[in-house]
Amino acid sequence: MPDSTSIRIRFPDGKEELFPIGTVVRDALARWDLAQLKNALAASWNGVPVDLASTLSSDGTLAPLTFEDRAGRDILQHSSAHLVAKGLVEVVPGARPTHGPPTDDGFYYDFDVRPLTPSDLDGVRAAMDRSVRAKEPFLRRELTRTQAEKLFAENPHKLRYISEVPEGEAVSVYDTGDFTDLCKGPHVPTTEWLQGVHILGFSAIAPEDPTAPTLQRIRGVGFPTRGELDTYLKMRTEAEARDHRTVGAKLELFTFVDEAPGFPIWLPNGMIVVHELERFVREHLDAAGYVEVRTPLLFAQSVYETSGHWDHYRKDMFLTEAEGRTFGWKPMNCPGSMLIFRSRARSYRELPMRLAEFAPLHRFEASGTLHGLTRVREFVQDDAHIFVTEEQVESEIRTLLAWIERAFATFRLEWSCELSTRPAQFLGEAAVWDRAEATLERVLKSSGVKYRVSPGEGGFYAPKIDIHIRDSLGRPWQTGTIQLDYQMPLRFGLEYQGPDGQLHPPIVVHRTILGSWERFLGVLLEHVGGRLPPWLAPLQVRVLPVTDRHTPASLGLVEELRADHLRAEVTGTEESLAKRVRNAEVDRVPYVVVLGDKEVAEGTVALRVRGSRETRAFSRAEFLAHVSERVRKREFDP
Ligand SMILES: [Zn+2]
Ligand SMILES: [Zn+2]
């Protein structure tokens, strides 16, 4: 029975249980699901990361945090930074640690210390190993301001951080062995979690304030196990070889110029790939009852004020002035679709209304963050807005999940979903959120989809499902997202007439599946190492006549292939056959066929299988049928 000494804890699977006040996070998770506790390095309490050793004193939502969660990953990186600081203070006793945050690809720690040397780092590595072997716990202590100032009296950087802690908030430190660092936490339970920490290097950092001392930055990356670190180090070499910027230049897919930073220039080969992707997506849209629209790239400021972009997104938008008015280049397609829905009276008979739009979108990404095709300023998404009634949400999401399954299977990409639920600050009624979250989770569960729940990570207007893929190098990427939106229809005053004759606001499902062509292609090129599946390859068949005598027959074959809508060409015979075969391999052409005396006489072709030395003999008719079929079915490999 609930009373003043118990609290109610809700877990990610919706289970709720009563616990005594003061229950330790670790114990609560153990009672809920021992197997999930094993992978937990910390926990999320009402959306805020906490130590497994912390205690709970109110009702709330509790979820384990693992290395797979961004917040969990960050905790492990930051704990690794502590371990580096512990090691450096041991090796260079006068070193003053400043701060050591997690980053997108690891962590760093900045020190106020004499210039470091490589042998300092060897010492740090040895000290780190000792600490990991000793399985030292990270212990949290809360101090008064005076105690903290005394403890860090020798370190002006930490004294400044202490002075920045808001009045009334506890000053906390973490002990690891004999090392103590000022820190809000949370941390992994012990250094046993830091077996896969790796120091990548060090450099001098010029301070922003010219009167401040130059700092020494040690950079690194952490994994929970040695094995995961080894995989990462191996993968890093392979990833460099597969970098889509290099592959894209070699295959002449796209290029960039300084005069348009972050704006891809698509070359003829690249346009073929983009069009094939579009065709693939449009076939699904036609079958699933979508219609396509096109809305302006620029809207006046007032439209974004209505949509909320002006308040929340303006700094990421390109703006332009005309006739004294401010226009914004659209960063998303939503406003245009809302205006289409509002353009005349709507009836429930028109729902679900599925509006797809492939328009260029513009977002102001800082120049330092631009990266090939995976972070650009102009891109096109496989975007759609679906206007539905509440009863229609479930079947729409179900259809979307089936499409996601088919789409990613086509590219042999593993995928999973992340359901992000109500954050601490949200718009609308809690009951509506509960219903929406329950619907999404029910569909995910019954569709047999691999998913996990991120409590409190939803947008402020609606819960969402993010789609994550894993490429052949094991790297995770977020591609698409499905968001249920109750707010934007209200902001635009959208209504439809229901069967009851009354006016109701529709719900909008914003969804993009592959994400943008740009980012998806960047990921795909690295996933396949440039060996695009035949249906996407700019050139599908290259015919190599052995000598000039075989050129007429080769041209005849290419004509037949082109008549079948295949992309084919003949090479000249200036270079040796062996050289031409190698070139075709470098150009990643899926089908390379050789025509010599024997083939011409017998009406056959010798097909070289991409990535192998093997050749297979086909009659010309068989070959045509074979290639057409592989391409039509969008088979992954020749
Ligand atoms: Zn810390
Ligand atoms: Zn949208």
Coordinates of C-alpha atoms in Angstrom, one line a residue, residues 538-545 550-572 580 589 591-595 600 604-605 620-621 623-624 627-628:
P538 CA 26.0 4.8 -62.3
L539 CA 27.4 2.3 -64.9
Q540 CA 26.0 -1.2 -64.6
V541 CA 27.7 -3.1 -67.5
R542 CA 31.1 -2.4 -69.1
V543 CA 31.8 -4.5 -72.3
L544 CA 35.5 -5.2 -73.0
P545 CA 36.2 -6.3 -76.6
H550 CA 35.2 -7.7 -81.4
T551 CA 34.1 -4.0 -81.1
P552 CA 31.1 -4.3 -83.5
A553 CA 29.7 -7.3 -81.5
S554 CA 30.3 -5.4 -78.3
L555 CA 28.5 -2.3 -79.5
G556 CA 25.6 -4.5 -80.5
L557 CA 25.4 -5.9 -77.0
V558 CA 25.5 -2.5 -75.4
E559 CA 22.6 -1.4 -77.7
E560 CA 20.6 -4.4 -76.5
L561 CA 21.4 -3.6 -72.8
R562 CA 20.4 0.1 -73.3
A563 CA 17.1 -1.0 -75.0
D564 CA 16.5 -2.9 -71.7
H565 CA 17.0 0.4 -69.8
L566 CA 20.4 -0.7 -68.5
R567 CA 23.4 1.6 -68.2
A568 CA 26.2 0.1 -70.4
E569 CA 29.3 1.2 -72.3
V570 CA 32.1 -0.3 -74.5
T571 CA 35.8 0.4 -73.8
G572 CA 38.3 1.2 -76.5
R580 CA 40.9 -2.7 -68.6
V589 CA 31.4 -1.5 -62.2
Y591 CA 29.1 -6.3 -64.4
V592 CA 32.2 -6.6 -66.7
V593 CA 31.9 -8.8 -69.7
V594 CA 34.6 -9.8 -72.2
L595 CA 33.9 -10.5 -75.9
V600 CA 31.4 -13.7 -80.8
T604 CA 27.9 -15.8 -75.7
V605 CA 29.6 -13.5 -73.1
R620 CA 23.6 -13.2 -74.7
A621 CA 19.9 -13.7 -74.0
F623 CA 23.0 -12.5 -69.7
L624 CA 20.4 -9.8 -70.6
V627 CA 21.2 -8.5 -65.4
S628 CA 17.7 -7.1 -65.9

